[in-house]
PDB file of C-alpha atoms in Angstrom:
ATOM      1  CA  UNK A 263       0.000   0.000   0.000  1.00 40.00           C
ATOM      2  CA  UNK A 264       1.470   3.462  -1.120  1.00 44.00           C
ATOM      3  CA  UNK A 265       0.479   6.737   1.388  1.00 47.00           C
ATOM      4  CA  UNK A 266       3.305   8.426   0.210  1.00 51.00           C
ATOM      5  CA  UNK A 267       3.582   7.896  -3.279  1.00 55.00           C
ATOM      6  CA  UNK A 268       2.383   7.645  -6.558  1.00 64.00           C
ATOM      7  CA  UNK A 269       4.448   6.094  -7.953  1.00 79.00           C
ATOM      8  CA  UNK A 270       6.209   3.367  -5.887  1.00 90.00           C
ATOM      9  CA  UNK A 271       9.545   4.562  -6.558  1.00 95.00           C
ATOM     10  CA  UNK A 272      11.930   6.288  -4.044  1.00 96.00           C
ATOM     11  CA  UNK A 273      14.906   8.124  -5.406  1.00 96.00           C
ATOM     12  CA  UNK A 274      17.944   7.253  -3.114  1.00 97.00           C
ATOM     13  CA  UNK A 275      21.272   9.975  -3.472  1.00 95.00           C
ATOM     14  CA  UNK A 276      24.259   8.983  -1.895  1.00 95.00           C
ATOM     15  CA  UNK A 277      26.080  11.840  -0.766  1.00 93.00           C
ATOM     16  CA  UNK A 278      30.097  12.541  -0.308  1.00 90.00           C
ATOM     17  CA  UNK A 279      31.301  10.630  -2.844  1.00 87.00           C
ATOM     18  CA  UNK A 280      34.775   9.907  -1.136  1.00 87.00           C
ATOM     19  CA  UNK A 281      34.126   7.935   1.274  1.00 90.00           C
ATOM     20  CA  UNK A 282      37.278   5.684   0.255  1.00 90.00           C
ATOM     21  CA  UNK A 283      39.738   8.323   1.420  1.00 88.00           C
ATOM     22  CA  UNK A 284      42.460   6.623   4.059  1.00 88.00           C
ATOM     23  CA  UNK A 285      41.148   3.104   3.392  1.00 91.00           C
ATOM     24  CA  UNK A 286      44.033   0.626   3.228  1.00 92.00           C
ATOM     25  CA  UNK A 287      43.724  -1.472   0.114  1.00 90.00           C
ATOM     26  CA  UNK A 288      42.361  -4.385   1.671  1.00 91.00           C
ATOM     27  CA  UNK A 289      39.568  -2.340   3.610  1.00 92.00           C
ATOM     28  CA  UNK A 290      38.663  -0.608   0.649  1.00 92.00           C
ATOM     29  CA  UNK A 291      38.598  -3.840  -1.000  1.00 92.00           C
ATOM     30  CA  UNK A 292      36.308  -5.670   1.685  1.00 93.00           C
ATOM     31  CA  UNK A 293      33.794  -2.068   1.430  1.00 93.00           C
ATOM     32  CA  UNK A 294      33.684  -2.846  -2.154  1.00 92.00           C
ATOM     33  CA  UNK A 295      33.059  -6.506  -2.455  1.00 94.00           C
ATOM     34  CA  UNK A 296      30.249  -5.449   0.375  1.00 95.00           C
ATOM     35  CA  UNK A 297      28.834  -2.894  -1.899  1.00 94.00           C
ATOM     36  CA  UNK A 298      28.645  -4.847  -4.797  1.00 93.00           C
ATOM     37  CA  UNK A 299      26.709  -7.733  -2.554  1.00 96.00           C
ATOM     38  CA  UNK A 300      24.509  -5.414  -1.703  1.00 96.00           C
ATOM     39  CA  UNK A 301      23.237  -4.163  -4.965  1.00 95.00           C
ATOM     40  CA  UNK A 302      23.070  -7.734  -6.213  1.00 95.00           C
ATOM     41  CA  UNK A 303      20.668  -8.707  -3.312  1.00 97.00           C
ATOM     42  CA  UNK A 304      18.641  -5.764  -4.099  1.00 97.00           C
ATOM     43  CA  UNK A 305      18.371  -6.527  -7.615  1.00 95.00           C
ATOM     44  CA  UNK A 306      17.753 -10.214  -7.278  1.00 96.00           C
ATOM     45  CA  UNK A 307      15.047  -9.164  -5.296  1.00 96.00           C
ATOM     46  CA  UNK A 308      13.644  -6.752  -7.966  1.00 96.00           C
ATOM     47  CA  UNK A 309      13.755  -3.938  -6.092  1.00 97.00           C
ATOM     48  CA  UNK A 310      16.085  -1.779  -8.386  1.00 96.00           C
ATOM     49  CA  UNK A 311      14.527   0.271 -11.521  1.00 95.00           C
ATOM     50  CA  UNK A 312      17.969   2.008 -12.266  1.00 94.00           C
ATOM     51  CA  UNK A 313      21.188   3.012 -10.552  1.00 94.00           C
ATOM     52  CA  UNK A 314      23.762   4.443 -11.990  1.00 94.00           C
ATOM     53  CA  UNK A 315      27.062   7.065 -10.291  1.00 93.00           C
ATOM     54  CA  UNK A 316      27.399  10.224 -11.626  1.00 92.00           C
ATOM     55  CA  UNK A 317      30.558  11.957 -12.825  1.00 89.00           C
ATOM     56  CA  UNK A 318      32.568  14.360 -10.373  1.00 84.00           C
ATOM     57  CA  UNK A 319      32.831  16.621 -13.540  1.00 84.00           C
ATOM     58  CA  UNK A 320      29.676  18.895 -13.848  1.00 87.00           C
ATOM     59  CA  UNK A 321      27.985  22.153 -14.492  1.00 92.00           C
ATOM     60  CA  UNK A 322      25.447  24.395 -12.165  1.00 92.00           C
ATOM     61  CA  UNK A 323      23.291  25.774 -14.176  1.00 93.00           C
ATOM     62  CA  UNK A 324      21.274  28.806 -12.986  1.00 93.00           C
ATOM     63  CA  UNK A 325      20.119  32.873 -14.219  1.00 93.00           C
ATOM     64  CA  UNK A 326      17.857  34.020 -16.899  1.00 92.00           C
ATOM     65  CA  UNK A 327      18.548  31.982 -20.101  1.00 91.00           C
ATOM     66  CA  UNK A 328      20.946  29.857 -18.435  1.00 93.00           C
ATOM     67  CA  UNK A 329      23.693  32.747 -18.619  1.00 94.00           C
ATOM     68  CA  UNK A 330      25.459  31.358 -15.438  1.00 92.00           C
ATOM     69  CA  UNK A 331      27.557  28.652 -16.341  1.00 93.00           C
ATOM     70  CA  UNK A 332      30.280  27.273 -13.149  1.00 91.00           C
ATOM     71  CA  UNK A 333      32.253  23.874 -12.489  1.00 88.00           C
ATOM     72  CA  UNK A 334      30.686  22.512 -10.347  1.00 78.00           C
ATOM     73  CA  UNK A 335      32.588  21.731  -6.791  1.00 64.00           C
ATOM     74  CA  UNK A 336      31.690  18.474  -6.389  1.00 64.00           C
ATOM     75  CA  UNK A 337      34.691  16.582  -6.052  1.00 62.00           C
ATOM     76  CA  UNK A 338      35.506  17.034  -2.522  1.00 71.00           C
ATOM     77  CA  UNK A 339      32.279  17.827  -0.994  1.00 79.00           C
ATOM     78  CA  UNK A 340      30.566  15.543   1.403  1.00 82.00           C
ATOM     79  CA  UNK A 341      27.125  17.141   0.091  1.00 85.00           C
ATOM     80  CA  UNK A 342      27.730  15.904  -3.348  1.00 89.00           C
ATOM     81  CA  UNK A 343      25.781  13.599  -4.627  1.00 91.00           C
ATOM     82  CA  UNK A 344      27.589  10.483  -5.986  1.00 92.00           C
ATOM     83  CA  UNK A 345      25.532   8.406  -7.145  1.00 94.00           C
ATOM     84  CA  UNK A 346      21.476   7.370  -7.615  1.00 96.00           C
ATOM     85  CA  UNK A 347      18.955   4.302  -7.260  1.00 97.00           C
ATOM     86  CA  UNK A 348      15.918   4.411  -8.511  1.00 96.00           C
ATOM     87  CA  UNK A 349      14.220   1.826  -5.532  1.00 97.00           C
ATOM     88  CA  UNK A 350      10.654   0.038  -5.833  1.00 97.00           C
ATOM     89  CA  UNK A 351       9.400   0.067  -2.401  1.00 96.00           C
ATOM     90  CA  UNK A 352       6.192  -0.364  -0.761  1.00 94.00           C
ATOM     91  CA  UNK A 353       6.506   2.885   1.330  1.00 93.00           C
ATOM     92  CA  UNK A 354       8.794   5.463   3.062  1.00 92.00           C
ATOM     93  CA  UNK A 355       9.761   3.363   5.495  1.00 94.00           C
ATOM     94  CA  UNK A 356      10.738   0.271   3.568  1.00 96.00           C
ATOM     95  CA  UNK A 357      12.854   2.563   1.976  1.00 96.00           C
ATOM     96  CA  UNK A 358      14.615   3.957   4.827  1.00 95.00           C
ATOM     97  CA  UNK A 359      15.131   0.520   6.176  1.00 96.00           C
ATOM     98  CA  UNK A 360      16.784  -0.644   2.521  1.00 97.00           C
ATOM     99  CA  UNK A 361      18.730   2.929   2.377  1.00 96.00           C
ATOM    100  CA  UNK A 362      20.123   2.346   6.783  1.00 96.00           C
ATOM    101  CA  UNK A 363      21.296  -1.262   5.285  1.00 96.00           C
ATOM    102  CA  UNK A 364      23.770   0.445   2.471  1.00 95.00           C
ATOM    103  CA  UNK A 365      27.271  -0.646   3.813  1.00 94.00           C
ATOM    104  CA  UNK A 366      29.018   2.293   3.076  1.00 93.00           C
ATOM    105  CA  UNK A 367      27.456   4.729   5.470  1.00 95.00           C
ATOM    106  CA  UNK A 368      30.071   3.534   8.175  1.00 93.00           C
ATOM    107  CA  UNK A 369      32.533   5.154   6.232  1.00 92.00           C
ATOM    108  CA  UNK A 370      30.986   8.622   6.428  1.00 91.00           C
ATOM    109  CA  UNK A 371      28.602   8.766   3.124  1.00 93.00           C
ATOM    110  CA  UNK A 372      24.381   9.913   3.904  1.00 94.00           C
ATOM    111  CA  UNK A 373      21.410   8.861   1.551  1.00 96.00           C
ATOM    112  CA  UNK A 374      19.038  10.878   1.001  1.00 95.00           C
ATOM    113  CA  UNK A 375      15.676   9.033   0.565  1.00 95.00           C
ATOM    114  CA  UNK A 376      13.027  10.802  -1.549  1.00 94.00           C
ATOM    115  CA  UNK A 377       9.725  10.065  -2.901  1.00 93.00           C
ATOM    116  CA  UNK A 378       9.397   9.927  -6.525  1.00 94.00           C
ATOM    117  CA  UNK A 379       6.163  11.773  -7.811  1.00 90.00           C
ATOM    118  CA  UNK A 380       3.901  11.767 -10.868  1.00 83.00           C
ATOM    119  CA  UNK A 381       3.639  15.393 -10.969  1.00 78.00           C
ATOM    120  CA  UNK A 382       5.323  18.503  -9.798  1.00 77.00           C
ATOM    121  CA  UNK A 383       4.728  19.622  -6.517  1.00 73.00           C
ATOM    122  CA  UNK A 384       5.133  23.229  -8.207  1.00 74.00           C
ATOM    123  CA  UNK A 385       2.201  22.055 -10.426  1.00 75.00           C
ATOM    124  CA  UNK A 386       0.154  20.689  -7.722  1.00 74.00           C
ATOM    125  CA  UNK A 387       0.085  23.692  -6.067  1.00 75.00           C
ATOM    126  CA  UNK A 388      -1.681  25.334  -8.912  1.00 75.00           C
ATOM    127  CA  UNK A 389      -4.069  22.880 -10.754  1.00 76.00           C
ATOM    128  CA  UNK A 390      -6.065  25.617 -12.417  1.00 77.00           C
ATOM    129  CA  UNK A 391      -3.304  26.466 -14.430  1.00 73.00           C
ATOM    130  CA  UNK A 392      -1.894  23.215 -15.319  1.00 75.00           C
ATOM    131  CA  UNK A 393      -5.421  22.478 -17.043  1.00 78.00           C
ATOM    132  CA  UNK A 394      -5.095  25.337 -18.679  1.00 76.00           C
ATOM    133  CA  UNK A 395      -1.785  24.680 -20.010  1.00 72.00           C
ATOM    134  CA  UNK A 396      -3.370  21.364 -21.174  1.00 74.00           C
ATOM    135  CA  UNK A 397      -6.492  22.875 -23.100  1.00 77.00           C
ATOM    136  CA  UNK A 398      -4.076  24.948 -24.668  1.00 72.00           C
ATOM    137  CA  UNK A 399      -1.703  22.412 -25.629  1.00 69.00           C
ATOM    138  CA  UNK A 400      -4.600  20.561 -27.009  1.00 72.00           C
ATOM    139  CA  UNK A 401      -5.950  23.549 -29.086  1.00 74.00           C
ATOM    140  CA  UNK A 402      -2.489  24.196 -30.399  1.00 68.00           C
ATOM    141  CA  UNK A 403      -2.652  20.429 -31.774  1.00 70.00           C
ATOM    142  CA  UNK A 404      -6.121  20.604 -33.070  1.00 74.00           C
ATOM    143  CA  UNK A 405      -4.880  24.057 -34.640  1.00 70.00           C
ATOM    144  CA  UNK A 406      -1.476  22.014 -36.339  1.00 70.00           C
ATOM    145  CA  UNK A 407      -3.815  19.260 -37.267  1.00 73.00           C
ATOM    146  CA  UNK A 408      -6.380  21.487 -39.426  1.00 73.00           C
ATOM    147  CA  UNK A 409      -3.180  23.560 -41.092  1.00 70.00           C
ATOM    148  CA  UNK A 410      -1.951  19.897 -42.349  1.00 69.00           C
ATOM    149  CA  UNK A 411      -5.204  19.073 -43.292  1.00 67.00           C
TER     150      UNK A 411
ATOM    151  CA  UNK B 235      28.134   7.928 -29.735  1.00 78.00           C
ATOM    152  CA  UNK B 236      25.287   9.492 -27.388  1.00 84.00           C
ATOM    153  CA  UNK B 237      26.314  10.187 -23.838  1.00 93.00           C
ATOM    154  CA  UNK B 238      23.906  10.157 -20.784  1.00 96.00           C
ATOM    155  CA  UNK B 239      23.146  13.048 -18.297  1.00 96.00           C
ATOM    156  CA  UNK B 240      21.105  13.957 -15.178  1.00 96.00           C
ATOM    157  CA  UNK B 241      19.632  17.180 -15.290  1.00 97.00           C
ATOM    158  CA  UNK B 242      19.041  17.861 -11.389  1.00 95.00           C
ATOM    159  CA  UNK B 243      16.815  20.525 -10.338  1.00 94.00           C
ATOM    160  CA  UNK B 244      17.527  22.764  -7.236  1.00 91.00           C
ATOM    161  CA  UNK B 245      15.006  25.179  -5.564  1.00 87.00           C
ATOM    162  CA  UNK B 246      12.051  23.884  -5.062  1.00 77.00           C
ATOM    163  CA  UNK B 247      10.064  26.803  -3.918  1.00 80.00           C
ATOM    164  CA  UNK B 248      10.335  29.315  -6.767  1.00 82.00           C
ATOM    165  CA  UNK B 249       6.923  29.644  -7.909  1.00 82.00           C
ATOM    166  CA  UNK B 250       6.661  32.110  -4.640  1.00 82.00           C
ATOM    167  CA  UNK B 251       5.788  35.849  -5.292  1.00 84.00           C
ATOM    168  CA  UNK B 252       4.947  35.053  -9.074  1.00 88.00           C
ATOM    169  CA  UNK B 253       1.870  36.347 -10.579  1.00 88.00           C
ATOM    170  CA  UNK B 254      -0.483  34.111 -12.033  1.00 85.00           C
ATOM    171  CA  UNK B 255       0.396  34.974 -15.627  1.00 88.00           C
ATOM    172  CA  UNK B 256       3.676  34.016 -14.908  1.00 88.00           C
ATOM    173  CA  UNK B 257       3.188  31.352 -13.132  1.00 87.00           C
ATOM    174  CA  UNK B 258       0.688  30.341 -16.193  1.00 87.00           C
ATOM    175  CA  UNK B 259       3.461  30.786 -18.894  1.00 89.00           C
ATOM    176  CA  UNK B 260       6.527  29.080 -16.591  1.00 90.00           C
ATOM    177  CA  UNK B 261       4.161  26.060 -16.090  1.00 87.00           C
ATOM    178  CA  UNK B 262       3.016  26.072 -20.173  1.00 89.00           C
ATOM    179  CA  UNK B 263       6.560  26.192 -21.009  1.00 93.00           C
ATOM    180  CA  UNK B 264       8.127  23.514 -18.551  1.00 92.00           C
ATOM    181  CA  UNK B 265       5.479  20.843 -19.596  1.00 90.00           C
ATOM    182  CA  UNK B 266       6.345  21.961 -23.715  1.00 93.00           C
ATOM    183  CA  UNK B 267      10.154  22.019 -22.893  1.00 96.00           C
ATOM    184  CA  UNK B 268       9.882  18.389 -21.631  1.00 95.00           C
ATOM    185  CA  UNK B 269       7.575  17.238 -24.166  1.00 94.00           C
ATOM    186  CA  UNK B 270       9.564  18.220 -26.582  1.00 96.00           C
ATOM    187  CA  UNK B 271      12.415  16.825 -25.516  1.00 97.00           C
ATOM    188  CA  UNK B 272      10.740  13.703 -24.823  1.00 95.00           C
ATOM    189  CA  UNK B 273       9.596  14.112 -29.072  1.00 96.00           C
ATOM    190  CA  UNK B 274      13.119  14.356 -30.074  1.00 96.00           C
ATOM    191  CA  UNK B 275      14.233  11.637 -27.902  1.00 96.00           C
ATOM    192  CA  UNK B 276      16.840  13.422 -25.912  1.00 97.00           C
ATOM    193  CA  UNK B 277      14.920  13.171 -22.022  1.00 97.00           C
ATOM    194  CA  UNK B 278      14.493   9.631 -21.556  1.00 95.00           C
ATOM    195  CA  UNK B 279      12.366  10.082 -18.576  1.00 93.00           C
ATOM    196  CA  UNK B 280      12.586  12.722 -15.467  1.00 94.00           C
ATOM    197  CA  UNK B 281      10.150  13.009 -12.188  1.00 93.00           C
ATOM    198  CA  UNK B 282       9.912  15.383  -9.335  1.00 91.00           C
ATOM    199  CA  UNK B 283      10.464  14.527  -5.908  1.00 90.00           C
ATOM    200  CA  UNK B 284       8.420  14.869  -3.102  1.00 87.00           C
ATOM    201  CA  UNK B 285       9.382  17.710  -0.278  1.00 83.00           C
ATOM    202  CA  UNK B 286       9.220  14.909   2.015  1.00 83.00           C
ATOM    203  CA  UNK B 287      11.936  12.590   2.634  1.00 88.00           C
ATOM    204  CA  UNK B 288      14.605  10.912   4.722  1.00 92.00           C
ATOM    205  CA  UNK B 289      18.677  11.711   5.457  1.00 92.00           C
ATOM    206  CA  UNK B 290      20.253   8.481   6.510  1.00 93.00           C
ATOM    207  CA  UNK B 291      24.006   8.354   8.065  1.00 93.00           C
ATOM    208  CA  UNK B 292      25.750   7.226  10.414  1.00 93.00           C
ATOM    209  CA  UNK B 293      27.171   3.307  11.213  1.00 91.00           C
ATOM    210  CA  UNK B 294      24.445   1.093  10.125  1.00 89.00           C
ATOM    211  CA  UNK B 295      22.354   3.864   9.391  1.00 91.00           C
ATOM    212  CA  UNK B 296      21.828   5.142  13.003  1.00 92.00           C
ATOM    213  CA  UNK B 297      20.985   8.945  12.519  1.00 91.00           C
ATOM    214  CA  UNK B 298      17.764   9.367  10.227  1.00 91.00           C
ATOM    215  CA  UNK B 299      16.960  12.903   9.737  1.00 90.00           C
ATOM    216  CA  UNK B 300      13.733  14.426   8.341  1.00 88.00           C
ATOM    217  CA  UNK B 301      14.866  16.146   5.346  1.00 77.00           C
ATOM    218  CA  UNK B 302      14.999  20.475   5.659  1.00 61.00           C
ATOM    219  CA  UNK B 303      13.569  20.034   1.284  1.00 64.00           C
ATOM    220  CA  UNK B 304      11.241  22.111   1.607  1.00 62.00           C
ATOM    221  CA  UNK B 305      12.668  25.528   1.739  1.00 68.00           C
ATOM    222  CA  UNK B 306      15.743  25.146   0.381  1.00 73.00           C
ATOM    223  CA  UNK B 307      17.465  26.495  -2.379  1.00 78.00           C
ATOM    224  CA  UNK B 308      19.715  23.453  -2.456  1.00 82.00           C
ATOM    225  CA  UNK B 309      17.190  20.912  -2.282  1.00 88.00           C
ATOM    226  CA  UNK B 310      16.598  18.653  -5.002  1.00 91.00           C
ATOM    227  CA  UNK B 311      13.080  18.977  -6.533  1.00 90.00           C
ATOM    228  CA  UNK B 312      13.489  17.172  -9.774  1.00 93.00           C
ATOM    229  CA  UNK B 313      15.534  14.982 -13.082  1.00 96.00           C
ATOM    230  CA  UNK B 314      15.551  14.532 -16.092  1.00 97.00           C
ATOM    231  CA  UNK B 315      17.331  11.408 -17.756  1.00 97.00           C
ATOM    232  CA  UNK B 316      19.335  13.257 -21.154  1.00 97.00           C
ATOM    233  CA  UNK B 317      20.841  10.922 -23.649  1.00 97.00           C
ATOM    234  CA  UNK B 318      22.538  13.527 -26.061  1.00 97.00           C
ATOM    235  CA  UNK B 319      25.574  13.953 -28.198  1.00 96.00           C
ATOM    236  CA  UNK B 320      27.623  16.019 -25.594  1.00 95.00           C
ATOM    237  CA  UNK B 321      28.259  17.938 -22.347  1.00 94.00           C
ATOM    238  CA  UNK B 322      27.736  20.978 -25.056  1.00 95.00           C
ATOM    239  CA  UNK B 323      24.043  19.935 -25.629  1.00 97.00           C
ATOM    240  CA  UNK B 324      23.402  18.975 -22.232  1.00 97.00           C
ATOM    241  CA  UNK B 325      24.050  22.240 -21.164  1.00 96.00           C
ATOM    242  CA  UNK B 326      22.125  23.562 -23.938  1.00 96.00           C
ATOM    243  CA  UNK B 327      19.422  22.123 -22.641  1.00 97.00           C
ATOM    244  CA  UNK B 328      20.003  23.059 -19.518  1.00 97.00           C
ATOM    245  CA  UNK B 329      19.890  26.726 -20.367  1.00 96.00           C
ATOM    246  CA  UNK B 330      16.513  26.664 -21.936  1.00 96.00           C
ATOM    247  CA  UNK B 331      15.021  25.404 -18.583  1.00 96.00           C
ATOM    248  CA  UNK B 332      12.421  27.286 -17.905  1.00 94.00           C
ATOM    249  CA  UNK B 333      12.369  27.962 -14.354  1.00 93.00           C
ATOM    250  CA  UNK B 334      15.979  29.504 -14.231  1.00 94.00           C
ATOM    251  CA  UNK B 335      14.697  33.234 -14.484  1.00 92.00           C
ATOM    252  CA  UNK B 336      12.864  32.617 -11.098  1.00 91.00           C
ATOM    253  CA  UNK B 337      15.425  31.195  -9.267  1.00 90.00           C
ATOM    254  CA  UNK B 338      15.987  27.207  -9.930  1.00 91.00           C
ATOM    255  CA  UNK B 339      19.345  26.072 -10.628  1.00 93.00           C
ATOM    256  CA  UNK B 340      19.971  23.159 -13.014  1.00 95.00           C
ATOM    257  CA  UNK B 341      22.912  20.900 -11.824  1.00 95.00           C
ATOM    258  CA  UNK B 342      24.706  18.809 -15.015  1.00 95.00           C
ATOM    259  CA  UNK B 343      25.888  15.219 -14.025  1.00 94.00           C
ATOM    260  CA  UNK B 344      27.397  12.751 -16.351  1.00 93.00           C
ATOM    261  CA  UNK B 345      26.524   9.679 -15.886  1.00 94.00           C
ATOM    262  CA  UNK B 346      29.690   7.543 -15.223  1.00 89.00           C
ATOM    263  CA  UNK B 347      30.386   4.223 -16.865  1.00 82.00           C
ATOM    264  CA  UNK B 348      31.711   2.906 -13.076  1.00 80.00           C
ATOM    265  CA  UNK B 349      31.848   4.036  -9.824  1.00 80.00           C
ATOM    266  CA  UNK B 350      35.021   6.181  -9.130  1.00 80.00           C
ATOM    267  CA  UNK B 351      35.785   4.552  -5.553  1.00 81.00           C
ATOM    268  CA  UNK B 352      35.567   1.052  -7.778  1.00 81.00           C
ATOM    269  CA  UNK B 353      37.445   2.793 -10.608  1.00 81.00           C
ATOM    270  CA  UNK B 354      40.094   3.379  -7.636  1.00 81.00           C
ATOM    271  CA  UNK B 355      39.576   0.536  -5.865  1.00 80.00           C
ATOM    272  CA  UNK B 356      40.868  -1.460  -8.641  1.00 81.00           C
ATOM    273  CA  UNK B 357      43.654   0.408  -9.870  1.00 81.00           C
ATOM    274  CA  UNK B 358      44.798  -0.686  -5.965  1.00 76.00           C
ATOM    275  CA  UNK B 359      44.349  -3.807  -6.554  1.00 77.00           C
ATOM    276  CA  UNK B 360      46.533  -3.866  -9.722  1.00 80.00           C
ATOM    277  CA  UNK B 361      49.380  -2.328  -7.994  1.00 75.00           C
ATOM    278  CA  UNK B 362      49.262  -5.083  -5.658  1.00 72.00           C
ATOM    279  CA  UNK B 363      49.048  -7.103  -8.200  1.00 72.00           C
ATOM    280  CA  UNK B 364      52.092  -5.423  -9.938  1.00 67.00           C
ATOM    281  CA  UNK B 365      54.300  -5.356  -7.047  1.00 62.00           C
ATOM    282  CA  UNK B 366      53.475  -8.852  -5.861  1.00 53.00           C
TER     283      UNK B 366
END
C-alpha cells in the first residue's frame, strides 16, 4: 500500500562521494566486495529500476537563459551527490530501512531518501493552471492538425 | 556515440511571489520544454520529488533525519534522464530550462560508466598485483 507515493519509486542519493579516502587497500577492498553484494541482493530481489554514479565533472546551471555557467565543486564535498537508485518500495519506510542497510554509510557517506512523484509539486500547487496549459496544448494540436489538413 | 546526463533541479520553492500569468506561462513552457524533448528523444524520462523525505548516516544507518527540502534552495526537486551527443548539448538544454529566471538552478551530471571509488579501488588492486 502506497500513502506516500504515486508512484512506488523512491529516489535514493548517496552523498560525499569519497568515502574511500584513508582506506588501506584491503579495507577498501572488503567495502567494495560489500557494496557490490549489496546491490546484487537488491536486484535479485527486484527492487532496483535504475542506478547508476554520476561523474565528479559537472555544471550548475542557474540565471535568466541559463547565462550562469560554473564547475561545479563536487569533487571534494561531502554534500555531493555520488551516485542514484531508482528503488521500488512499498513505502517510506521500507525505503529507509533498505537505504540504513547500504554498507558504506560507516565510512561517512548519507542517503538521502526521496519520494518519486507523478507530478510537480510546483504544479500541484496550482491545478487551475496546469489544465489550462493542457487545453491549450490541445488547441495548439487541433490548430497544427487542421493547417496539415 | 550518445552520452547520458542527469539534469538535477535545485530550488524547489520558486513559484513564490509570481503572478499568475507568470506562473501560467513558466508552467506552459516547462510541460512543452519536456515534451519536446521527450519528441526528439533526448529526455528519456525525469520526475519530481516529493518535499518529504529521509537523510540516513551514520554506522548502520543510526541517525535518520527528516529532510529540511522544503525551503531550500539546495534541495533537489526534480531529473531529467538526457541521452545527447555532448556535455555541449546537455548544457544547452540546460539553459533553456524554464524555471531559471525565477530562481531554480539546473545541476549537469554525467553519468559515469563505473563508480570512481571502484574505478580506484581497482587500480589498488593492480598495484598489488604489480608489485606482488
Amino acid at each position: 500500500m502506497n500513502n506516500d507515493t504515486t508512484t512506488g519509486e523512491y529516489m535514493l542519493l548517496f552523498r560525499g562521494p569519497h568515502w574511500d579516502k584513508g582506506l588501506s587497500p584491503e579495507d577498501l577492498q572488503a567495502a567494495m566486495d560489500k557494496v557490490m553484494a549489496w546491490f546484487e541482493e537488491l536486484n535479485e530481489r527486484g527492487k532496483i529500476k535504475a542506478s547508476q554514479p554520476l561523474g565528479a565533472q559537472g555544471r550548475i546551471i542557474s540565471g535568466t537563459n541559463g547565462r550562469l555557467v560554473v564547475d561545479g565543486p563536487f569533487a571534494e564535498s561531502k554534500e555531493a551527490v555520488g551516485g542514484y537508485l531508482v528503488l521500488l518500495a512499498d513505502d517510506l519506510n521500507e525505503a529507509v530501512e533498505i537505504a540504513r542497510s547500504m554498507p558504506t554509510l560507516k565510512y561517512g557517506i548519507t542517503v538521502e531518501v526521496r519520494p518519486i512523484l507523478a507530478e510537480c509539486p510546483i504544479f500541484q500547487r496550482h491545478p487551475d493552471l496546469v489544465q489550462r496549459a493542457k487545453e491549450r496544448a490541445v488547441q495548439a494540436d487541433q490548430l497544427w492538425a487542421a493547417v496539415a489538413a | 556515440m550518445k552520452s547520458d546526463y542527469l539534469l538535477l533541479f535545485r530550488g524547489n520553492v520558486w513559484d513564490r511571489g509570481l503572478s499568475p500569468a507568470q506562473l501560467q506561462k513558466v508552467v506552459s513552457d516547462w510541460m512543452a520544454w519536456f515534451e519536446r524533448l521527450k519528441d526528439e528523444g533526448k529526455c528519456l524520462g525525469g520526475h519530481p520529488l516529493e518535499d518529504a523525505g529521509k537523510v540516513i548516516s551514520g554506522k548502520q544507518g543510526r541517525t535518520i533525519a527528516d529532510g529540511p527540502f522544503a525551503e531550500s534552495k539546495e534541495a533537489i526537486g526534480g531529473y531529467f534522464y538526457l541521452q545527447v551527443a555532448d556535455e555541449k548539448e546537455a548544457i544547452e538544454i540546460a539553459k533553456q530550462c524554464p524555471g531559471l529566471e525565477y530562481g531554480s538552478v539546473v545541476e549537469v551530471r554525467p553519468v559515469a560508466e563505473i563508480c570512481s571509488v571502484k574505478q580506484r579501488a581497482e587500480e589498488y588492486s593492480q598495484l598489488a598485483g604489480a608489485t606482488a
